Amino acid sequence: MLRNVTLMKGCDGSVLIDTVNPSSPAEKDSPPNNPSLRGFEVIDNAKARLEAVCARKVSCADILAFAARDSVEITRGLGYEVPAGRKDGRVSLSSEALANLPPPTSNVNQLTQAFANKGLTQEEMVTLSGSHTIGRSHCASFSNRLYNFNSTTSQDPTLDPNYANQLKAACPQGSTNPNLVVPMDPPSPATSDVSYYRGVLSNRGLFTSDQTLLTNQQTLSQVIQNSQNLFGWHIKFSNAMVKMGKIGVLTGNNTGEIRVNCREINS
Ligand code: HEM
């Protein structure tokens, strides 16, 4: 869930809205998000408790930003203050997820551009990619690197062959089981540490978009720095999360609302 805090329409909680009309699916049902995103019930619970004590005061967009911070803190990352006051958007379109979220096959230039489009620097892109220190991925997000990389080689030569074998065991070729997942940072999948960067340096980045950070001098140097400086990365990560949480926010008199149910636009 963390990954989609903002990168689509902005931090307006639009990713929480359920599809009403299947011919116009909502963001959460777009291919990059479904079946990837999970944890919607956590937001629903927080919203229900807030509505019970203080109706219509805390937006779903704010709840999501707080939850992202809490997920960092409970995985032993650094807590940070989250500016509040976001309103919830009234539009959620699958097409916007497709247009704004860079795919895991992206190279470093494509990633840099996608983040720049949202006002984020290349260094912030490297810093935020470190969030792949927690969580898991479905096989479909990286199986091209194992079985059909390109016309000359089936396996991505930049992927550590031992790791590739482990991934192949977890994700058999042709498996149609959509529930197969692997941890993105196997040594410590539930800890916000710098093991992700160490993995990337050992050619164990799970996605092309992780591994590609070694192919550019600046991003390589940041990967090395982060891998050696846990506290430094924590500080940079907190700052980048706060900045990302300000992208496209609806505040004050902008059009927006405080949803009663995070899954539905107010009637
Ligand atoms: C740099 C561009 C990025 C790409 C290409 C990317 C791609 C992906 C992909 C493909 C997955 C696995 C989805 C699945 O198969 O279930 C994933 C998971 C995840 N991403 Fe990213 N991501 C990026 C940036 C980010 C950012 C900026 C954050 C947050 C700051 C983030 C946080 C996460 C988390 C926490 C997960 C695990 C989700 C879970 O365990 O359910 N990602 N990402």
mmCIF file of C-alpha atoms and ligand atoms in Angstrom:
data_model
loop_
_atom_site.group_PDB
_atom_site.id
_atom_site.type_symbol
_atom_site.label_atom_id
_atom_site.label_comp_id
_atom_site.label_asym_id
_atom_site.label_seq_id
_atom_site.Cartn_x
_atom_site.Cartn_y
_atom_site.Cartn_z
ATOM 1 C CA MET A 1 0.000 0.000 0.000
ATOM 2 C CA LEU A 2 2.877 2.342 0.833
ATOM 3 C CA ARG A 3 3.943 2.592 -2.771
ATOM 4 C CA ASN A 4 0.743 4.123 -3.972
ATOM 5 C CA VAL A 5 0.457 6.808 -1.389
ATOM 6 C CA THR A 6 0.882 9.470 -3.986
ATOM 7 C CA LEU A 7 2.319 8.597 -7.320
ATOM 8 C CA MET A 8 -0.927 8.665 -9.248
ATOM 9 C CA LYS A 9 -3.416 11.437 -8.923
ATOM 10 C CA GLY A 10 -1.651 12.877 -5.936
ATOM 11 C CA CYS A 11 -2.185 12.389 -2.243
ATOM 12 C CA ASP A 12 -5.974 12.552 -2.351
ATOM 13 C CA GLY A 13 -6.987 9.054 -1.264
ATOM 14 C CA SER A 14 -8.265 8.226 -4.761
ATOM 15 C CA VAL A 15 -6.550 4.836 -4.627
ATOM 16 C CA LEU A 16 -8.951 3.776 -1.859
ATOM 17 C CA ILE A 17 -12.133 4.178 -3.899
ATOM 18 C CA ASP A 18 -13.882 1.017 -5.043
ATOM 19 C CA THR A 19 -14.936 0.541 -8.652
ATOM 20 C CA VAL A 20 -18.608 1.345 -9.131
ATOM 21 C CA ASN A 21 -18.936 0.846 -12.865
ATOM 22 C CA PRO A 22 -16.782 -2.006 -14.287
ATOM 23 C CA SER A 23 -16.594 -0.213 -17.629
ATOM 24 C CA SER A 24 -14.735 2.609 -15.886
ATOM 25 C CA PRO A 25 -12.562 0.873 -13.263
ATOM 26 C CA ALA A 26 -11.061 2.775 -10.337
ATOM 27 C CA GLU A 27 -7.288 3.146 -9.691
ATOM 28 C CA LYS A 28 -7.168 0.223 -7.306
ATOM 29 C CA ASP A 29 -8.332 -2.101 -10.093
ATOM 30 C CA SER A 30 -5.724 -1.068 -12.653
ATOM 31 C CA PRO A 31 -3.151 -3.736 -13.597
ATOM 32 C CA PRO A 32 -0.253 -2.251 -11.569
ATOM 33 C CA ASN A 33 -2.461 -2.152 -8.456
ATOM 34 C CA ASN A 34 -4.585 -5.267 -8.658
ATOM 35 C CA PRO A 35 -3.610 -7.735 -7.165
ATOM 36 C CA SER A 36 -0.615 -5.834 -5.720
ATOM 37 C CA LEU A 37 -2.241 -3.435 -3.284
ATOM 38 C CA ARG A 38 -3.463 -4.757 0.021
ATOM 39 C CA GLY A 39 -4.340 -3.601 3.510
ATOM 40 C CA PHE A 40 -7.430 -1.557 2.628
ATOM 41 C CA GLU A 41 -9.127 -2.972 5.726
ATOM 42 C CA VAL A 42 -6.527 -1.229 7.928
ATOM 43 C CA ILE A 43 -7.604 2.130 6.525
ATOM 44 C CA ASP A 44 -11.294 1.192 6.854
ATOM 45 C CA ASN A 45 -10.786 0.353 10.536
ATOM 46 C CA ALA A 46 -8.950 3.593 11.280
ATOM 47 C CA LYS A 47 -11.630 5.571 9.452
ATOM 48 C CA ALA A 48 -14.484 3.853 11.311
ATOM 49 C CA ARG A 49 -12.895 4.633 14.668
ATOM 50 C CA LEU A 50 -12.224 8.246 13.731
ATOM 51 C CA GLU A 51 -15.745 8.763 12.389
ATOM 52 C CA ALA A 52 -17.143 7.345 15.639
ATOM 53 C CA VAL A 53 -15.368 9.914 17.804
ATOM 54 C CA CYS A 54 -15.003 12.879 15.479
ATOM 55 C CA ALA A 55 -17.155 12.649 12.360
ATOM 56 C CA ARG A 56 -15.988 14.162 9.061
ATOM 57 C CA LYS A 57 -12.760 15.653 10.391
ATOM 58 C CA VAL A 58 -9.927 13.406 9.180
ATOM 59 C CA SER A 59 -9.688 12.650 5.481
ATOM 60 C CA CYS A 60 -8.880 9.243 4.023
ATOM 61 C CA ALA A 61 -5.862 10.827 2.286
ATOM 62 C CA ASP A 62 -4.483 11.888 5.684
ATOM 63 C CA ILE A 63 -5.206 8.464 7.185
ATOM 64 C CA LEU A 64 -3.244 6.859 4.341
ATOM 65 C CA ALA A 65 -0.281 9.193 4.871
ATOM 66 C CA PHE A 66 -0.314 8.452 8.620
ATOM 67 C CA ALA A 67 -0.564 4.711 7.929
ATOM 68 C CA ALA A 68 2.429 4.874 5.571
ATOM 69 C CA ARG A 69 4.424 6.574 8.334
ATOM 70 C CA ASP A 70 3.251 4.001 10.887
ATOM 71 C CA SER A 71 4.249 1.122 8.610
ATOM 72 C CA VAL A 72 7.752 2.588 8.496
ATOM 73 C CA GLU A 73 7.849 3.014 12.269
ATOM 74 C CA ILE A 74 6.586 -0.457 13.156
ATOM 75 C CA THR A 75 9.199 -2.030 10.896
ATOM 76 C CA ARG A 76 11.895 -0.269 12.943
ATOM 77 C CA GLY A 77 12.268 2.704 10.640
ATOM 78 C CA LEU A 78 12.258 6.293 11.844
ATOM 79 C CA GLY A 79 8.967 7.991 12.758
ATOM 80 C CA TYR A 80 8.329 11.454 11.304
ATOM 81 C CA GLU A 81 5.744 14.216 11.560
ATOM 82 C CA VAL A 82 3.131 14.033 8.800
ATOM 83 C CA PRO A 83 1.603 17.366 7.815
ATOM 84 C CA ALA A 84 -2.200 16.948 7.729
ATOM 85 C CA GLY A 85 -5.162 18.722 6.168
ATOM 86 C CA ARG A 86 -5.485 16.878 2.865
ATOM 87 C CA LYS A 87 -8.956 16.602 1.366
ATOM 88 C CA ASP A 88 -10.190 13.501 -0.434
ATOM 89 C CA GLY A 89 -10.573 13.524 -4.200
ATOM 90 C CA ARG A 90 -13.790 12.653 -6.002
ATOM 91 C CA VAL A 91 -12.217 10.979 -9.039
ATOM 92 C CA SER A 92 -10.454 7.632 -9.352
ATOM 93 C CA LEU A 93 -9.489 6.284 -12.772
ATOM 94 C CA SER A 94 -7.571 3.120 -13.600
ATOM 95 C CA SER A 95 -6.035 4.881 -16.605
ATOM 96 C CA GLU A 96 -4.276 7.369 -14.338
ATOM 97 C CA ALA A 97 -2.461 4.598 -12.479
ATOM 98 C CA LEU A 98 -1.215 3.183 -15.754
ATOM 99 C CA ALA A 99 -0.071 6.578 -16.949
ATOM 100 C CA ASN A 100 1.744 7.600 -13.775
ATOM 101 C CA LEU A 101 3.235 4.532 -12.125
ATOM 102 C CA PRO A 102 6.586 3.458 -13.617
ATOM 103 C CA PRO A 103 6.650 -0.295 -14.309
ATOM 104 C CA PRO A 104 9.218 -2.595 -12.633
ATOM 105 C CA THR A 105 10.907 -3.013 -16.022
ATOM 106 C CA SER A 106 11.925 0.679 -16.006
ATOM 107 C CA ASN A 107 15.530 1.721 -16.469
ATOM 108 C CA VAL A 108 17.182 4.460 -14.451
ATOM 109 C CA ASN A 109 16.374 7.212 -16.959
ATOM 110 C CA GLN A 110 12.722 6.255 -17.070
ATOM 111 C CA LEU A 111 12.560 6.196 -13.270
ATOM 112 C CA THR A 112 14.282 9.557 -12.987
ATOM 113 C CA GLN A 113 11.811 11.018 -15.489
ATOM 114 C CA ALA A 114 8.756 9.507 -13.789
ATOM 115 C CA PHE A 115 9.801 10.967 -10.430
ATOM 116 C CA ALA A 116 10.770 14.314 -12.000
ATOM 117 C CA ASN A 117 7.259 14.479 -13.461
ATOM 118 C CA LYS A 118 6.059 14.585 -9.856
ATOM 119 C CA GLY A 119 8.678 17.087 -8.699
ATOM 120 C CA LEU A 120 10.950 14.499 -7.077
ATOM 121 C CA THR A 121 14.704 14.392 -7.656
ATOM 122 C CA GLN A 122 16.760 11.451 -8.811
ATOM 123 C CA GLU A 123 18.273 11.174 -5.336
ATOM 124 C CA GLU A 124 14.774 11.058 -3.807
ATOM 125 C CA MET A 125 13.936 8.300 -6.278
ATOM 126 C CA VAL A 126 16.909 6.260 -5.028
ATOM 127 C CA THR A 127 15.999 7.045 -1.409
ATOM 128 C CA LEU A 128 12.348 6.049 -1.845
ATOM 129 C CA SER A 129 13.249 2.874 -3.748
ATOM 130 C CA GLY A 130 14.712 1.782 -0.402
ATOM 131 C CA SER A 131 11.127 1.122 0.712
ATOM 132 C CA HIS A 132 11.544 -2.192 -1.116
ATOM 133 C CA THR A 133 13.338 -3.217 2.068
ATOM 134 C CA ILE A 134 9.902 -4.362 3.296
ATOM 135 C CA GLY A 135 7.048 -6.203 1.682
ATOM 136 C CA ARG A 136 6.584 -8.708 -1.043
ATOM 137 C CA SER A 137 5.994 -9.063 -4.755
ATOM 138 C CA HIS A 138 3.931 -11.282 -6.986
ATOM 139 C CA CYS A 139 5.916 -13.437 -9.412
ATOM 140 C CA ALA A 140 4.451 -11.680 -12.439
ATOM 141 C CA SER A 141 6.260 -8.468 -11.504
ATOM 142 C CA PHE A 142 9.702 -9.948 -12.233
ATOM 143 C CA SER A 143 9.246 -13.332 -13.976
ATOM 144 C CA ASN A 144 10.398 -11.815 -17.287
ATOM 145 C CA ARG A 145 13.884 -11.632 -15.698
ATOM 146 C CA LEU A 146 13.815 -15.393 -15.124
ATOM 147 C CA TYR A 147 12.160 -16.844 -18.196
ATOM 148 C CA ASN A 148 11.861 -14.478 -21.131
ATOM 149 C CA PHE A 149 14.327 -11.662 -20.686
ATOM 150 C CA ASN A 150 15.010 -10.891 -24.353
ATOM 151 C CA SER A 151 15.469 -12.530 -27.753
ATOM 152 C CA THR A 152 19.011 -13.738 -26.981
ATOM 153 C CA THR A 153 18.834 -14.773 -23.329
ATOM 154 C CA SER A 154 16.010 -16.098 -21.200
ATOM 155 C CA GLN A 155 17.536 -15.000 -17.875
ATOM 156 C CA ASP A 156 18.632 -11.476 -16.998
ATOM 157 C CA PRO A 157 22.457 -11.674 -16.912
ATOM 158 C CA THR A 158 22.612 -8.874 -14.317
ATOM 159 C CA LEU A 159 20.676 -11.022 -11.828
ATOM 160 C CA ASP A 160 22.789 -13.115 -9.422
ATOM 161 C CA PRO A 161 22.374 -16.702 -10.766
ATOM 162 C CA ASN A 162 21.944 -18.235 -7.300
ATOM 163 C CA TYR A 163 19.229 -15.758 -6.468
ATOM 164 C CA ALA A 164 17.647 -16.407 -9.865
ATOM 165 C CA ASN A 165 17.484 -20.118 -9.007
ATOM 166 C CA GLN A 166 15.789 -19.374 -5.693
ATOM 167 C CA LEU A 167 13.287 -17.151 -7.463
ATOM 168 C CA LYS A 168 12.631 -19.829 -10.084
ATOM 169 C CA ALA A 169 11.899 -22.341 -7.310
ATOM 170 C CA ALA A 170 9.421 -19.934 -5.746
ATOM 171 C CA CYS A 171 7.917 -18.909 -9.092
ATOM 172 C CA PRO A 172 7.804 -21.913 -11.451
ATOM 173 C CA GLN A 173 7.587 -21.104 -15.133
ATOM 174 C CA GLY A 174 4.048 -21.105 -16.422
ATOM 175 C CA SER A 175 2.518 -21.193 -12.959
ATOM 176 C CA THR A 176 -0.938 -19.747 -13.058
ATOM 177 C CA ASN A 177 -1.189 -19.341 -9.293
ATOM 178 C CA PRO A 178 -1.777 -15.619 -8.799
ATOM 179 C CA ASN A 179 -1.122 -15.910 -5.061
ATOM 180 C CA LEU A 180 2.576 -16.751 -5.306
ATOM 181 C CA VAL A 181 4.663 -14.012 -3.706
ATOM 182 C CA VAL A 182 8.291 -13.576 -2.640
ATOM 183 C CA PRO A 183 9.852 -11.138 -0.173
ATOM 184 C CA MET A 184 11.561 -8.216 -1.890
ATOM 185 C CA ASP A 185 14.404 -8.121 0.659
ATOM 186 C CA PRO A 186 14.758 -11.771 1.746
ATOM 187 C CA PRO A 187 17.358 -11.225 4.527
ATOM 188 C CA SER A 188 14.989 -8.924 6.477
ATOM 189 C CA PRO A 189 11.584 -8.602 4.772
ATOM 190 C CA ALA A 190 9.866 -6.862 7.686
ATOM 191 C CA THR A 191 12.590 -4.433 8.741
ATOM 192 C CA SER A 192 13.145 -0.939 7.345
ATOM 193 C CA ASP A 193 16.907 -1.302 7.109
ATOM 194 C CA VAL A 194 19.515 -0.817 4.369
ATOM 195 C CA SER A 195 19.656 -4.493 3.456
ATOM 196 C CA TYR A 196 17.755 -3.579 0.254
ATOM 197 C CA TYR A 197 20.724 -1.497 -0.924
ATOM 198 C CA ARG A 198 23.166 -4.276 0.001
ATOM 199 C CA GLY A 199 21.039 -6.675 -2.045
ATOM 200 C CA VAL A 200 21.081 -4.356 -5.051
ATOM 201 C CA LEU A 201 24.881 -4.113 -4.761
ATOM 202 C CA SER A 202 25.053 -7.942 -4.804
ATOM 203 C CA ASN A 203 22.899 -8.116 -7.970
ATOM 204 C CA ARG A 204 19.968 -9.246 -5.875
ATOM 205 C CA GLY A 205 17.632 -6.378 -6.635
ATOM 206 C CA LEU A 206 14.313 -8.057 -7.434
ATOM 207 C CA PHE A 207 13.108 -5.779 -10.230
ATOM 208 C CA THR A 208 14.938 -4.289 -13.189
ATOM 209 C CA SER A 209 13.950 -0.957 -11.598
ATOM 210 C CA ASP A 210 16.001 -1.892 -8.504
ATOM 211 C CA GLN A 211 18.995 -3.331 -10.338
ATOM 212 C CA THR A 212 19.172 -0.417 -12.760
ATOM 213 C CA LEU A 213 20.258 1.885 -9.931
ATOM 214 C CA LEU A 214 23.762 0.456 -10.416
ATOM 215 C CA THR A 215 23.959 1.607 -14.026
ATOM 216 C CA ASN A 216 24.321 5.331 -13.442
ATOM 217 C CA GLN A 217 27.233 6.916 -11.589
ATOM 218 C CA GLN A 218 25.126 9.149 -9.317
ATOM 219 C CA THR A 219 22.543 6.531 -8.433
ATOM 220 C CA LEU A 220 25.270 3.914 -7.862
ATOM 221 C CA SER A 221 27.070 6.243 -5.503
ATOM 222 C CA GLN A 222 23.818 6.860 -3.559
ATOM 223 C CA VAL A 223 23.128 3.130 -3.350
ATOM 224 C CA ILE A 224 26.622 2.643 -1.881
ATOM 225 C CA GLN A 225 26.200 5.539 0.567
ATOM 226 C CA ASN A 226 22.783 4.330 1.729
ATOM 227 C CA SER A 227 24.049 0.769 2.141
ATOM 228 C CA GLN A 228 26.646 2.089 4.589
ATOM 229 C CA ASN A 229 24.604 4.650 6.497
ATOM 230 C CA LEU A 230 21.345 3.465 8.069
ATOM 231 C CA PHE A 231 20.660 6.676 9.977
ATOM 232 C CA GLY A 232 21.485 8.832 6.948
ATOM 233 C CA TRP A 233 19.047 6.846 4.808
ATOM 234 C CA HIS A 234 16.348 7.007 7.494
ATOM 235 C CA ILE A 235 16.577 10.804 7.591
ATOM 236 C CA LYS A 236 16.549 11.137 3.798
ATOM 237 C CA PHE A 237 13.637 8.674 3.592
ATOM 238 C CA SER A 238 11.538 10.609 6.131
ATOM 239 C CA ASN A 239 12.125 13.867 4.270
ATOM 240 C CA ALA A 240 11.293 12.294 0.914
ATOM 241 C CA MET A 241 8.089 10.746 2.304
ATOM 242 C CA VAL A 242 6.943 14.125 3.630
ATOM 243 C CA LYS A 243 7.685 15.695 0.248
ATOM 244 C CA MET A 244 5.914 12.902 -1.635
ATOM 245 C CA GLY A 245 2.946 13.314 0.702
ATOM 246 C CA LYS A 246 2.505 16.885 -0.540
ATOM 247 C CA ILE A 247 2.148 15.963 -4.212
ATOM 248 C CA GLY A 248 -1.173 16.991 -5.680
ATOM 249 C CA VAL A 249 -2.906 17.530 -2.344
ATOM 250 C CA LEU A 250 -6.327 19.102 -2.188
ATOM 251 C CA THR A 251 -6.527 21.599 0.657
ATOM 252 C CA GLY A 252 -8.649 24.526 1.806
ATOM 253 C CA ASN A 253 -11.040 25.643 -0.882
ATOM 254 C CA ASN A 254 -9.794 23.225 -3.554
ATOM 255 C CA THR A 255 -12.394 20.781 -4.709
ATOM 256 C CA GLY A 256 -12.353 17.870 -2.347
ATOM 257 C CA GLU A 257 -14.221 16.431 0.593
ATOM 258 C CA ILE A 258 -13.808 14.395 3.738
ATOM 259 C CA ARG A 259 -15.151 11.015 2.761
ATOM 260 C CA VAL A 260 -17.394 9.205 5.220
ATOM 261 C CA ASN A 261 -16.356 5.825 3.829
ATOM 262 C CA CYS A 262 -12.889 5.672 2.273
ATOM 263 C CA ARG A 263 -14.173 3.332 -0.444
ATOM 264 C CA GLU A 264 -16.926 5.655 -1.699
ATOM 265 C CA ILE A 265 -17.214 9.216 -2.921
ATOM 266 C CA ASN A 266 -19.735 11.064 -0.713
ATOM 267 C CA SER A 267 -23.167 11.164 -2.323
HETATM 268 C C1 HEM B 1 10.908 3.380 -8.255
HETATM 269 C C2 HEM B 1 9.764 2.993 -8.804
HETATM 270 C C3 HEM B 1 9.003 1.841 -8.250
HETATM 271 C C4 HEM B 1 8.653 0.708 -8.905
HETATM 272 C C5 HEM B 1 8.935 0.386 -10.355
HETATM 273 C C6 HEM B 1 7.961 -0.135 -7.953
HETATM 274 C C7 HEM B 1 7.448 -1.376 -8.248
HETATM 275 C C8 HEM B 1 6.896 -2.234 -7.318
HETATM 276 C C9 HEM B 1 6.365 -3.530 -7.622
HETATM 277 C C10 HEM B 1 6.282 -4.141 -9.016
HETATM 278 C C11 HEM B 1 5.974 -4.099 -6.462
HETATM 279 C C12 HEM B 1 5.392 -5.509 -6.281
HETATM 280 C C13 HEM B 1 3.926 -5.525 -6.556
HETATM 281 C C14 HEM B 1 3.397 -6.938 -6.559
HETATM 282 O O1 HEM B 1 3.767 -7.707 -7.442
HETATM 283 O O2 HEM B 1 2.601 -7.282 -5.653
HETATM 284 C C15 HEM B 1 6.244 -3.157 -5.419
HETATM 285 C C16 HEM B 1 5.980 -3.383 -4.088
HETATM 286 C C17 HEM B 1 6.155 -2.431 -3.116
HETATM 287 N N1 HEM B 1 6.601 -1.148 -3.281
HETATM 288 FE FE1 HEM B 1 7.371 -0.370 -4.990
HETATM 289 N N2 HEM B 1 7.901 0.498 -6.746
HETATM 290 C C18 HEM B 1 8.513 1.708 -6.871
HETATM 291 C C19 HEM B 1 8.615 2.690 -5.896
HETATM 292 C C20 HEM B 1 8.112 2.572 -4.639
HETATM 293 C C21 HEM B 1 7.993 3.667 -3.689
HETATM 294 C C22 HEM B 1 8.340 5.128 -3.988
HETATM 295 C C23 HEM B 1 7.494 3.152 -2.544
HETATM 296 C C24 HEM B 1 7.170 3.841 -1.260
HETATM 297 C C25 HEM B 1 7.898 4.845 -0.781
HETATM 298 C C26 HEM B 1 7.325 1.721 -2.767
HETATM 299 C C27 HEM B 1 6.917 0.806 -1.811
HETATM 300 C C28 HEM B 1 6.597 -0.523 -2.062
HETATM 301 C C29 HEM B 1 6.189 -1.464 -1.049
HETATM 302 C C30 HEM B 1 6.091 -1.199 0.456
HETATM 303 C C31 HEM B 1 5.897 -2.660 -1.700
HETATM 304 C C32 HEM B 1 5.426 -3.980 -1.042
HETATM 305 C C33 HEM B 1 3.931 -4.074 -1.031
HETATM 306 C C34 HEM B 1 3.411 -5.266 -0.240
HETATM 307 O O3 HEM B 1 4.151 -5.911 0.514
HETATM 308 O O4 HEM B 1 2.227 -5.575 -0.392
HETATM 309 N N3 HEM B 1 7.695 1.415 -4.047
HETATM 310 N N4 HEM B 1 6.795 -2.030 -5.959
#
